[in-house]
Coordinates of C-alpha atoms in Angstrom, one line a residue:
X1 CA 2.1 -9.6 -43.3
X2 CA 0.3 -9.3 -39.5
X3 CA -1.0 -6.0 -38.2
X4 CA 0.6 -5.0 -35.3
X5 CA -1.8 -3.6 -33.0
X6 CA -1.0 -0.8 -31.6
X7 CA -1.5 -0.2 -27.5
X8 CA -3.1 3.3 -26.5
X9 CA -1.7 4.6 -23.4
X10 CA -4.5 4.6 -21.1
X11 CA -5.1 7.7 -19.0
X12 CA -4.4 7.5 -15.3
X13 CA -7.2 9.7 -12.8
X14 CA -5.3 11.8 -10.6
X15 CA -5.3 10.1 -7.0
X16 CA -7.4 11.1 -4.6
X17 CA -6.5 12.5 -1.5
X18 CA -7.3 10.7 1.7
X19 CA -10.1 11.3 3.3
X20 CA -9.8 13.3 6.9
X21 CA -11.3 11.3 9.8
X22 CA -14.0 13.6 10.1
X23 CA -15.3 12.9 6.3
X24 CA -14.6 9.3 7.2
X25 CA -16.8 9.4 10.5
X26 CA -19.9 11.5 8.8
X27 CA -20.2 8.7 6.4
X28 CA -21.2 6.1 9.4
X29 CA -24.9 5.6 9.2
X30 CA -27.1 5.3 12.2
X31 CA -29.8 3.9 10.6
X32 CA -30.5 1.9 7.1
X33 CA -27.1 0.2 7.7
X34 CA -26.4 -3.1 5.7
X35 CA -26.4 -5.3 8.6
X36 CA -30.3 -3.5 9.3
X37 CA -31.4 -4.1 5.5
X38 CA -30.7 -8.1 5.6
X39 CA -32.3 -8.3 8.9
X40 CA -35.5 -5.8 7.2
X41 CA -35.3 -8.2 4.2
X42 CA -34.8 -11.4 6.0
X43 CA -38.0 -10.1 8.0
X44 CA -40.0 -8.9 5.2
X45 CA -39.6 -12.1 3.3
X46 CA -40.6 -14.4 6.3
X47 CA -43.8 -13.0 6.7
X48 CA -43.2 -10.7 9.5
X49 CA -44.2 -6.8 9.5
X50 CA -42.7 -4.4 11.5
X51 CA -41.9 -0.3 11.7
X52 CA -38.8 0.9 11.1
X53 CA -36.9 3.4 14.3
X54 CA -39.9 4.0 16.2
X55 CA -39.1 7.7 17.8
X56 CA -41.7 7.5 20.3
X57 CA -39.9 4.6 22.5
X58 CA -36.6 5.0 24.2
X59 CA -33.5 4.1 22.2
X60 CA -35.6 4.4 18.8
X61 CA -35.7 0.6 18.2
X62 CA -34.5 -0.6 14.3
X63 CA -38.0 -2.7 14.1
X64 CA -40.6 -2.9 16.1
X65 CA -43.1 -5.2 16.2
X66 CA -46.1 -4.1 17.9
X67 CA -48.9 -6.7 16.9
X68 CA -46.0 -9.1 19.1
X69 CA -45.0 -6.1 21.6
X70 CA -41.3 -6.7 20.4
X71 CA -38.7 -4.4 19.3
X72 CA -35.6 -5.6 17.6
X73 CA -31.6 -4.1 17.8
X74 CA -29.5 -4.4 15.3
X75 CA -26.1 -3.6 16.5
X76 CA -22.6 -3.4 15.0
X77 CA -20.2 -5.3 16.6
X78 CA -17.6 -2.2 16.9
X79 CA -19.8 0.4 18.5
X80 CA -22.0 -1.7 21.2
X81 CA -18.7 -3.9 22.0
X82 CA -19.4 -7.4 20.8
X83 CA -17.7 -9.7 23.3
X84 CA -16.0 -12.5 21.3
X85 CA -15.8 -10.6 17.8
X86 CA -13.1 -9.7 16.3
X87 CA -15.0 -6.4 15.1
X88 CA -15.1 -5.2 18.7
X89 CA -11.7 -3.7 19.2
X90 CA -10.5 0.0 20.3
X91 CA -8.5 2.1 17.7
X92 CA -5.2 2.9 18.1
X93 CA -5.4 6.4 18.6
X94 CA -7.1 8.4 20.9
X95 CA -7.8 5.2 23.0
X96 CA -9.3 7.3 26.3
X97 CA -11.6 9.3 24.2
X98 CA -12.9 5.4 22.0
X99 CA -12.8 3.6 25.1
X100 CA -14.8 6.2 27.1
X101 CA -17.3 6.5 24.4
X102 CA -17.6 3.0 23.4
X103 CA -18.4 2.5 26.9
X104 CA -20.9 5.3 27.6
X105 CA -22.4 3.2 24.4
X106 CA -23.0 -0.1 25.9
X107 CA -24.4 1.7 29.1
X108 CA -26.7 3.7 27.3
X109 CA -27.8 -0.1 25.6
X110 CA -28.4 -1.5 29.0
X111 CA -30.0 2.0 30.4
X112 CA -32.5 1.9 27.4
X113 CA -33.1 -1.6 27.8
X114 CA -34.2 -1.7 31.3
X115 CA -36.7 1.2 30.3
X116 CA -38.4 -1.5 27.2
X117 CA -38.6 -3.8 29.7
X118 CA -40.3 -2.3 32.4
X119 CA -42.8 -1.1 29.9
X120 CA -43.6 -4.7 28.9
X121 CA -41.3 -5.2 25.6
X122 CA -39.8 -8.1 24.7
X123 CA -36.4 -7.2 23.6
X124 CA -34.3 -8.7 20.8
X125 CA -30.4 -8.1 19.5
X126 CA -28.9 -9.0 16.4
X127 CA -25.4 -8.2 16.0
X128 CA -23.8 -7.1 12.8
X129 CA -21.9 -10.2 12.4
X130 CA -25.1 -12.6 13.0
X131 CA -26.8 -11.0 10.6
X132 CA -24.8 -12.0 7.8
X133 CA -25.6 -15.5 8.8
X134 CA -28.6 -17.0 7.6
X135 CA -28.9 -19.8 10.5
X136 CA -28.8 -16.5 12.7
X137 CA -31.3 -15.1 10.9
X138 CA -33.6 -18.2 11.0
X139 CA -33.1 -18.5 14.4
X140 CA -34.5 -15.0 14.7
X141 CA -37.3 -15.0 12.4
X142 CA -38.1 -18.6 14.7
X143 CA -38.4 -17.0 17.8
X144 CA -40.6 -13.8 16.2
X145 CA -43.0 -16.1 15.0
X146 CA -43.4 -18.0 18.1
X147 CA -44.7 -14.9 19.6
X148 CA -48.3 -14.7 20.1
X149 CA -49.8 -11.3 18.6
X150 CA -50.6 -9.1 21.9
X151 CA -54.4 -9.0 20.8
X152 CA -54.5 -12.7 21.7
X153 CA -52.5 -12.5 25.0
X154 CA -54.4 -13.6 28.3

């Protein structure tokens, strides 16, 4: 005669509650994102050294790349406004308040640029979504590399 097995109820967790929107937004990291670590590793791996949110210059670069007198961005796509990706859209509510602050975001890009530049940096952005693509990446890591070291600048 077969055994019948038997089937244990499993126990259910209660559910949790949502998250407010201000628990939501304190979880949004400025620096060490994802998008920054394959860009650090993609980096790391090719041979290239950098240092990591320089406080000293203006706009506290992800990587910067003094030997080459470069500094490198990496930017998500929602909060400096990627043109052409479908990351870069306004929520739904509160869109005076986003749309204002997106927008004092993207000046603040170009104000903080325009002060690298003047001091002589060379200037590089990777946007979140390029940086989950490796020919992005190699592209990258192609032009880095063509950079001669500053020592060796005439």
């Amino acid at each position: 005669m077969p055994v019948k097995k038997t089937r244990t109820k499993k126990r259910q967790l209660p559910k949790a509650a949502p998250l407010t929107r201000s628990q939501v937004m304190s979880r949004v990291r400025s620096k060490n994102t994802g998008p920054e670590f394959l860009v650090r590793r993609a980096l790391w791996a090719a041979g290239i050294r950098y240092r990591l949110h320089y406080k000293n210059m203006p706009g506290h670069p992800d990587l910067v790349l003094a030997g080459r007198h470069a500094v490198v961005f990496v930017h998500g796509c929602f909060w400096h406004r990627h043109e052409s990706c479908p990351r870069n859209r306004t929520p739904k509510t509160r869109v005076e308040w986003w749309t204002a602050k997106l927008t004092r975001n993207r000046e603040r890009d170009l104000e903080v640029r325009s002060l690298l530049e003047a001091s002589g940096w060379r200037i590089f952005v990777i946007w979140e979504c390029e940086a989950e693509r490796a020919e992005c990446l190699a592209a990258l890591i192609a032009e880095l590399k063509s950079l001669l070291p500053t020592t060796y600048r005439a």
